[in-house]
Short mmCIF file of C-alpha atoms in Angstrom, two decimals:
data_model
loop_
_atom_site.label_atom_id
_atom_site.label_comp_id
_atom_site.label_asym_id
_atom_site.label_seq_id
_atom_site.Cartn_x
_atom_site.Cartn_y
_atom_site.Cartn_z
CA UNK K 1 198.86 -68.11 152.30
CA UNK K 2 199.67 -64.68 154.41
CA UNK K 3 198.71 -63.71 157.33
CA UNK K 4 198.39 -60.11 158.41
CA UNK K 5 198.53 -59.80 162.46
CA UNK K 6 196.26 -56.29 163.16
CA UNK K 7 197.47 -54.27 166.39
CA UNK K 8 193.82 -52.77 167.25
CA UNK K 9 194.99 -54.79 169.76
CA UNK K 10 196.94 -51.67 171.78
CA UNK K 11 194.02 -50.17 173.29
CA UNK K 12 192.12 -53.45 174.18
CA UNK K 13 194.78 -53.73 177.02
CA UNK K 14 195.55 -50.77 178.39
CA UNK K 15 198.04 -51.05 178.54
CA UNK K 16 198.77 -47.45 176.59
CA UNK K 17 201.54 -44.77 178.65
CA UNK K 18 199.17 -42.17 180.39
CA UNK K 19 198.87 -38.47 178.30
CA UNK K 20 196.38 -36.88 180.62
CA UNK K 21 194.97 -37.22 184.73
CA UNK K 22 192.00 -34.87 184.97
CA UNK K 23 188.88 -35.72 187.32
CA UNK K 24 185.23 -36.21 185.88
CA UNK K 25 182.38 -36.78 187.71
CA UNK K 26 183.97 -37.87 190.57
CA UNK K 27 186.15 -40.18 189.00
CA UNK K 28 189.62 -39.97 188.62
CA UNK K 29 190.78 -40.21 184.63
CA UNK K 30 193.60 -42.19 183.42
CA UNK K 31 193.26 -40.38 179.55
CA UNK K 32 195.31 -41.79 176.92
CA UNK K 33 196.06 -42.01 173.21
CA UNK K 34 193.86 -38.77 171.56
CA UNK K 35 191.44 -38.20 174.80
CA UNK K 36 190.73 -34.99 175.71
CA UNK K 37 187.70 -33.47 177.89
CA UNK K 38 186.20 -30.36 176.79
CA UNK K 39 182.62 -29.55 176.89
CA UNK K 40 180.00 -31.06 174.00
CA UNK K 41 176.19 -29.30 173.84
CA UNK K 42 175.54 -28.79 177.57
CA UNK K 43 177.83 -31.31 178.50
CA UNK K 44 180.90 -31.95 180.32
CA UNK K 45 182.70 -34.43 179.14
CA UNK K 46 185.45 -36.93 177.49
CA UNK K 47 186.02 -36.87 174.03
CA UNK K 48 188.97 -40.13 173.13
CA UNK K 49 189.04 -40.02 169.83
CA UNK K 50 191.88 -42.80 169.45
CA UNK K 51 192.23 -44.01 172.68
CA UNK K 52 191.02 -44.86 175.99
CA UNK K 53 189.71 -43.48 179.34
CA UNK K 54 190.57 -45.02 181.87
CA UNK K 55 188.92 -44.92 185.96
CA UNK K 56 191.55 -45.18 188.08
CA UNK K 57 190.86 -46.49 191.59
CA UNK K 58 187.55 -48.15 190.28
CA UNK K 59 187.55 -51.79 191.04
CA UNK K 60 184.68 -52.78 189.86
CA UNK K 61 182.84 -56.64 190.17
CA UNK K 62 178.51 -56.57 189.86
CA UNK K 63 176.87 -53.11 189.62
CA UNK K 64 175.50 -50.66 187.15
CA UNK K 65 178.02 -48.58 184.79
CA UNK K 66 175.49 -45.54 183.45
CA UNK K 67 177.07 -42.52 181.19
CA UNK K 68 175.22 -40.68 178.27
CA UNK K 69 177.46 -41.52 175.00
CA UNK K 70 177.21 -38.91 171.68
CA UNK K 71 178.52 -40.59 168.48
CA UNK K 72 178.40 -38.80 164.67
CA UNK K 73 177.92 -40.96 161.67
CA UNK K 74 181.07 -41.95 160.19
CA UNK K 75 182.79 -46.36 160.11
CA UNK K 76 184.17 -46.04 164.17
CA UNK K 77 183.38 -48.50 166.92
CA UNK K 78 183.42 -47.56 170.39
CA UNK K 79 182.00 -48.21 174.18
CA UNK K 80 182.96 -49.33 177.62
CA UNK K 81 185.41 -52.55 179.18
CA UNK K 82 185.24 -53.11 182.03
CA UNK K 83 186.53 -56.18 184.17
CA UNK K 84 190.09 -54.85 183.07
CA UNK K 85 193.39 -56.35 184.57
CA UNK K 86 194.92 -54.88 182.90
CA UNK K 87 197.48 -57.42 180.91
CA UNK K 88 194.81 -57.85 178.00
CA UNK K 89 192.32 -59.33 179.84
CA UNK K 90 187.99 -57.43 179.57
CA UNK K 91 184.31 -57.31 179.11
CA UNK K 92 183.85 -55.20 176.18
CA UNK K 93 180.57 -53.36 174.95
CA UNK K 94 180.56 -51.28 172.22
CA UNK K 95 178.37 -50.16 169.47
CA UNK K 96 179.01 -50.29 165.45
CA UNK K 97 178.28 -46.71 164.63
CA UNK K 98 178.43 -48.12 160.55
CA UNK K 99 175.70 -50.82 161.14
CA UNK K 100 173.30 -49.11 162.59
CA UNK K 101 170.15 -50.51 162.02
CA UNK K 102 171.75 -53.98 161.24
CA UNK K 103 171.67 -56.74 163.38
CA UNK K 104 175.44 -56.47 165.05
CA UNK K 105 175.26 -51.90 165.25
CA UNK K 106 176.16 -53.31 169.17
CA UNK K 107 178.41 -55.62 170.12
CA UNK K 108 179.63 -57.61 173.41
CA UNK K 109 183.38 -59.85 173.81
CA UNK K 110 185.48 -60.84 175.88
CA UNK K 111 189.33 -59.42 175.22
CA UNK K 112 191.60 -62.03 175.84
CA UNK K 113 195.33 -61.15 175.65
CA UNK K 114 194.00 -58.64 173.83
CA UNK K 115 192.10 -60.35 170.57
CA UNK K 116 188.83 -59.08 170.47
CA UNK K 117 185.98 -61.81 169.93
CA UNK K 118 183.57 -60.58 167.90
CA UNK K 119 184.37 -63.27 165.53
CA UNK K 120 183.38 -66.13 167.75
CA UNK K 121 180.90 -64.83 170.11
CA UNK K 122 178.03 -63.36 167.33
CA UNK K 123 173.97 -63.51 167.54
CA UNK K 124 171.82 -63.87 171.13
CA UNK K 125 174.19 -62.79 174.36
CA UNK K 126 176.33 -60.77 171.83
CA UNK K 127 175.10 -58.71 169.30
CA UNK K 128 171.19 -56.97 168.62
CA UNK K 129 169.93 -54.44 165.86
CA UNK K 130 169.55 -50.70 166.92
CA UNK K 131 168.99 -47.44 165.21
CA UNK K 132 171.83 -45.23 165.78
CA UNK K 133 170.96 -41.62 167.34
CA UNK K 134 173.79 -39.15 166.12
CA UNK K 135 175.15 -35.99 166.81
CA UNK K 136 172.76 -36.32 170.68
CA UNK K 137 173.11 -37.43 173.35
CA UNK K 138 171.28 -40.68 174.67
CA UNK K 139 171.51 -42.50 177.86
CA UNK K 140 173.09 -46.61 178.27
CA UNK K 141 172.91 -48.59 181.65
CA UNK K 142 175.37 -51.62 181.90
CA UNK K 143 174.05 -53.84 184.48
CA UNK K 144 176.11 -56.33 185.45
CA UNK K 145 175.21 -58.95 188.23
CA UNK K 146 177.49 -62.92 188.69
CA UNK K 147 178.32 -63.84 184.95
CA UNK K 148 175.54 -62.13 184.14
CA UNK K 149 175.15 -58.89 182.05
CA UNK K 150 173.07 -56.25 180.47
CA UNK K 151 172.46 -53.34 177.95
CA UNK K 152 169.92 -50.29 178.01
CA UNK K 153 169.88 -47.53 175.48
CA UNK K 154 167.85 -44.65 175.92
CA UNK K 155 164.97 -47.48 177.90
CA UNK K 156 165.61 -47.35 180.84
CA UNK K 157 163.36 -49.80 180.98
CA UNK K 158 163.52 -52.82 178.67
CA UNK K 159 166.99 -54.48 177.72
CA UNK K 160 167.63 -54.19 174.01
CA UNK K 161 171.07 -56.59 174.73
CA UNK K 162 171.05 -59.49 177.63
CA UNK K 163 174.14 -61.32 178.26
CA UNK K 164 173.45 -65.03 178.81
CA UNK K 165 176.99 -64.83 179.58
CA UNK K 166 180.02 -63.79 180.43
CA UNK K 167 182.85 -65.71 179.56
CA UNK K 168 184.87 -64.44 181.86
CA UNK K 169 182.75 -64.80 184.72
CA UNK K 170 182.48 -63.63 188.26
CA UNK K 171 185.79 -60.81 188.33
CA UNK K 172 186.86 -57.48 189.46
CA UNK K 173 188.56 -55.23 187.29
CA UNK K 174 189.49 -51.85 185.67
CA UNK K 175 186.29 -49.59 183.69
CA UNK K 176 188.13 -47.55 180.57
CA UNK K 177 186.17 -45.68 177.26
CA UNK K 178 187.57 -45.65 173.69
CA UNK K 179 185.51 -44.19 170.84
CA UNK K 180 186.03 -42.16 168.71
CA UNK K 181 182.16 -40.80 170.57
CA UNK K 182 182.04 -38.52 173.28
CA UNK K 183 181.39 -39.73 177.27
CA UNK K 184 179.59 -37.80 180.20
CA UNK K 185 177.93 -38.38 183.12
CA UNK K 186 179.94 -41.48 183.62
CA UNK K 187 178.08 -42.30 187.54
CA UNK K 188 179.49 -46.42 188.68
CA UNK K 189 177.28 -47.78 191.38
CA UNK K 190 178.84 -50.97 192.63
CA UNK K 191 176.47 -53.51 193.96
CA UNK K 192 176.86 -57.20 195.62
CA UNK K 193 173.36 -58.93 193.42
CA UNK K 194 171.69 -55.69 191.14
CA UNK K 195 168.24 -56.37 189.58
CA UNK K 196 168.36 -58.20 185.77
CA UNK K 197 165.11 -58.00 184.10
CA UNK K 198 165.87 -59.11 181.11
CA UNK K 199 164.63 -63.14 179.71
CA UNK K 200 168.20 -65.52 180.35
CA UNK K 201 169.09 -68.63 179.02
CA UNK K 202 171.16 -71.40 180.34
CA UNK K 203 174.19 -72.41 178.90
CA UNK K 204 174.20 -75.52 178.02
CA UNK K 205 176.78 -78.58 177.32
CA UNK K 206 177.64 -79.52 174.32
CA UNK K 207 177.46 -83.06 173.69
CA UNK K 208 180.00 -85.80 173.38
CA UNK K 209 179.87 -85.76 169.10
CA UNK K 210 181.98 -82.25 170.21
CA UNK K 211 185.74 -81.98 170.28
CA UNK K 212 185.49 -80.62 174.37
CA UNK K 213 189.78 -80.15 175.09
CA UNK K 214 192.49 -79.98 172.71
CA UNK K 215 195.82 -79.90 173.66
CA UNK K 216 197.44 -76.98 172.29
CA UNK K 217 200.67 -76.04 170.77
CA UNK K 218 203.20 -72.69 172.00
CA UNK K 219 202.70 -69.47 169.29
CA UNK K 220 204.76 -69.76 166.08
CA UNK K 221 204.71 -68.06 162.58
CA UNK K 222 202.60 -70.11 159.84
CA UNK K 223 203.92 -69.68 157.56
CA UNK K 224 206.38 -72.31 158.29
CA UNK K 225 203.06 -74.82 157.86
CA UNK K 226 201.59 -72.67 154.81
CA UNK K 227 202.95 -74.55 152.15
CA UNK K 228 203.54 -78.28 153.46
CA UNK K 229 201.69 -81.21 151.94
CA UNK K 230 203.01 -83.38 155.08
CA UNK K 231 203.46 -82.62 158.10
CA UNK K 232 207.65 -82.33 159.03
CA UNK K 233 209.02 -84.26 160.44
CA UNK K 234 209.17 -84.10 165.16
CA UNK K 235 207.55 -80.50 164.21
CA UNK K 236 205.03 -80.22 167.19
CA UNK K 237 207.90 -82.76 169.15
CA UNK K 238 209.32 -79.00 168.92
CA UNK K 239 206.73 -76.97 170.41
CA UNK K 240 205.69 -77.42 173.54
CA UNK K 241 202.25 -77.85 174.56
CA UNK K 242 199.24 -77.04 177.47
CA UNK K 243 195.54 -79.16 177.50
CA UNK K 244 192.98 -76.32 177.49
CA UNK K 245 189.24 -77.35 177.47
CA UNK K 246 186.86 -75.39 175.66
CA UNK K 247 183.66 -74.13 176.23
CA UNK K 248 180.71 -75.21 177.04
CA UNK K 249 179.30 -75.36 173.28
CA UNK K 250 182.79 -76.54 172.60
CA UNK K 251 184.61 -73.50 171.70
CA UNK K 252 188.26 -72.36 172.05
CA UNK K 253 188.62 -69.82 172.47
CA UNK K 254 192.57 -69.62 171.23
CA UNK K 255 193.35 -66.07 172.15
CA UNK K 256 193.30 -67.31 176.06
CA UNK K 257 196.18 -69.61 175.82
CA UNK K 258 198.66 -67.10 173.75
CA UNK K 259 198.74 -63.52 172.68
CA UNK K 260 199.12 -61.69 169.21
CA UNK K 261 202.28 -61.85 167.50
CA UNK K 262 204.80 -60.69 164.80
CA UNK K 263 205.69 -64.01 163.53
CA UNK K 264 203.06 -65.99 166.85
CA UNK K 265 200.02 -66.00 164.89
CA UNK K 266 199.29 -70.06 164.59
CA UNK K 267 199.06 -72.39 167.24
CA UNK K 268 198.84 -76.64 166.42
CA UNK K 269 196.01 -78.29 167.94
CA UNK K 270 195.77 -82.12 167.75
CA UNK K 271 193.13 -84.41 169.06
CA UNK K 272 193.81 -88.15 169.22
CA UNK K 273 190.71 -90.66 167.67
CA UNK K 274 190.79 -94.68 167.84
CA UNK K 275 188.84 -96.23 165.71
CA UNK K 276 188.20 -99.47 165.66
CA UNK K 277 188.79 -100.16 161.63
CA UNK K 278 190.32 -98.72 159.24
CA UNK K 279 186.97 -96.32 158.42
CA UNK K 280 186.14 -92.75 157.54
CA UNK K 281 184.72 -89.78 159.49
CA UNK K 282 182.82 -86.52 158.66
CA UNK K 283 184.24 -84.42 161.13
CA UNK K 284 182.44 -80.95 161.20
CA UNK K 285 184.03 -77.95 162.21
CA UNK K 286 184.48 -73.82 162.53
CA UNK K 287 187.89 -71.87 162.96
CA UNK K 288 188.73 -68.45 163.08
CA UNK K 289 190.86 -67.22 160.75
CA UNK K 290 192.87 -69.97 158.54
CA UNK K 291 192.71 -73.24 159.10
CA UNK K 292 194.80 -76.36 157.79
CA UNK K 293 194.52 -80.62 158.43
CA UNK K 294 196.60 -82.72 158.92
CA UNK K 295 195.86 -86.29 159.41
CA UNK K 296 198.19 -89.02 160.41
CA UNK K 297 201.15 -86.58 159.21
CA UNK K 298 198.86 -85.73 155.69
CA UNK K 299 197.63 -82.31 155.07
CA UNK K 300 193.79 -83.03 153.51
CA UNK K 301 192.33 -79.60 153.72
CA UNK K 302 193.36 -75.61 154.03
CA UNK K 303 190.89 -72.77 154.48
CA UNK K 304 190.47 -68.92 154.74
CA UNK K 305 187.70 -66.94 156.55
CA UNK K 306 190.17 -64.27 157.25
CA UNK K 307 187.37 -61.03 157.37
CA UNK K 308 186.31 -59.84 153.56
CA UNK K 309 188.47 -62.59 152.51
CA UNK K 310 184.97 -63.24 150.19
CA UNK K 311 183.16 -60.01 149.63
CA UNK K 312 182.94 -56.69 150.95
CA UNK K 313 179.93 -58.33 153.28
CA UNK K 314 181.91 -61.39 154.96
CA UNK K 315 182.58 -60.94 158.42
CA UNK K 316 184.39 -64.68 159.75
CA UNK K 317 182.60 -65.48 162.14
CA UNK K 318 182.78 -68.99 163.53
CA UNK K 319 180.58 -72.31 163.21
CA UNK K 320 179.80 -75.44 161.99
CA UNK K 321 180.35 -74.65 158.47
CA UNK K 322 182.83 -76.47 156.53
CA UNK K 323 183.51 -80.26 156.80
CA UNK K 324 186.18 -82.32 156.37
CA UNK K 325 186.61 -86.70 155.77
CA UNK K 326 189.29 -88.57 158.28
CA UNK K 327 190.90 -90.87 157.00
CA UNK K 328 191.60 -92.54 159.74
CA UNK K 329 193.29 -95.88 160.57
CA UNK K 330 192.25 -99.48 162.76
CA UNK K 331 193.93 -97.88 166.32
CA UNK K 332 195.48 -94.96 166.93
CA UNK K 333 195.10 -91.16 164.92
CA UNK K 334 196.62 -88.39 164.94
CA UNK K 335 194.58 -85.19 163.67
CA UNK K 336 196.77 -82.03 163.90
CA UNK K 337 195.36 -78.75 162.69
CA UNK K 338 197.41 -75.99 162.26
CA UNK K 339 194.79 -72.06 163.86
CA UNK K 340 196.44 -69.38 162.21
CA UNK K 341 194.95 -65.38 163.37
CA UNK K 342 194.93 -62.51 161.64
CA UNK K 343 192.06 -60.32 163.89
CA UNK K 344 189.07 -60.88 165.71
CA UNK K 345 188.99 -64.15 167.09
CA UNK K 346 191.39 -67.20 166.80
CA UNK K 347 189.26 -69.71 167.66
CA UNK K 348 188.69 -73.83 167.07
CA UNK K 349 185.67 -75.76 167.44
CA UNK K 350 185.18 -79.22 165.65
CA UNK K 351 182.52 -81.62 166.23
CA UNK K 352 182.40 -85.86 164.26
CA UNK K 353 178.71 -86.72 163.10
CA UNK K 354 178.38 -89.59 164.64
CA UNK K 355 180.65 -92.37 167.30
CA UNK K 356 179.78 -94.90 165.91
CA UNK K 357 183.33 -96.48 165.31
CA UNK K 358 185.89 -94.11 166.97
CA UNK K 359 186.33 -92.96 170.65
CA UNK K 360 188.42 -89.14 171.67
CA UNK K 361 191.28 -89.37 173.41
CA UNK K 362 193.04 -86.37 174.61
#
């Protein structure tokens, strides 16, 4: 089992060397990578082919981000990052040019430690269908208020995407644009509490059958456990662990806990279960991208959901799509899950069919 680490994430960190400084739309811009300023179809603009334009001296928390955008046909991702900390953590909205008209034509996702989480966050509140316009200028507006947001495209009265929960919450940070696209007429209006027009859903807490915290190890090379049928003696004792709570729905975004890197593409999660008797208990779970499960030291399950690993449209998105029957002993049991990542979201979530006869000790 070979895990390939993608370095798509360099741009997400904003931590690249400055190519040029320009002033446009009353904002000073730092241009990184293959980015130029030009005039296109009557508009002074920034063209971000393979780079990022960072708005300098602007710290944005709540308010409105407005701009005109022009994209060309072909595969590509183009949009805006906001609330960036310059260390690879940011909120992100982008258009998938090649998915025009499809449910994933656009995407909101948080980015932690340079790893965007689109495989973890999809559907209502994260993506929406939209027929894209090519080689023409169109208007985009983001309204950010607290931990919620809206996106408007062309129609400035009705949001095309409602973001029920910004995963990083209310925070200040940098704004940046990236392509391949052109951006013009950029306007940033800070506001304390801008009006939101969409219909928002309250984020509810998961039930008791959902695991809500894990002990998470430091990152290591997945190859160390890829071929093991038994968990090597003292393997976990060589690693440092920290307890991490999940999001409200039970998702653990592992990128919060560790930065993905060469030979640092896997972590171990531990789940401690106390069972009243010897019994077999079903656990439903979801993962991205590779998971291997050990019960009391014995490997019982291995799965690979890497992007396009099954067919060309397989996205590797996460959900309670898999199940494993855990052979539990009377007393305490340790479930060890290795989760390895390639790109697009490093995550895990799990729940039991019921809590009869067991107790989660995490």
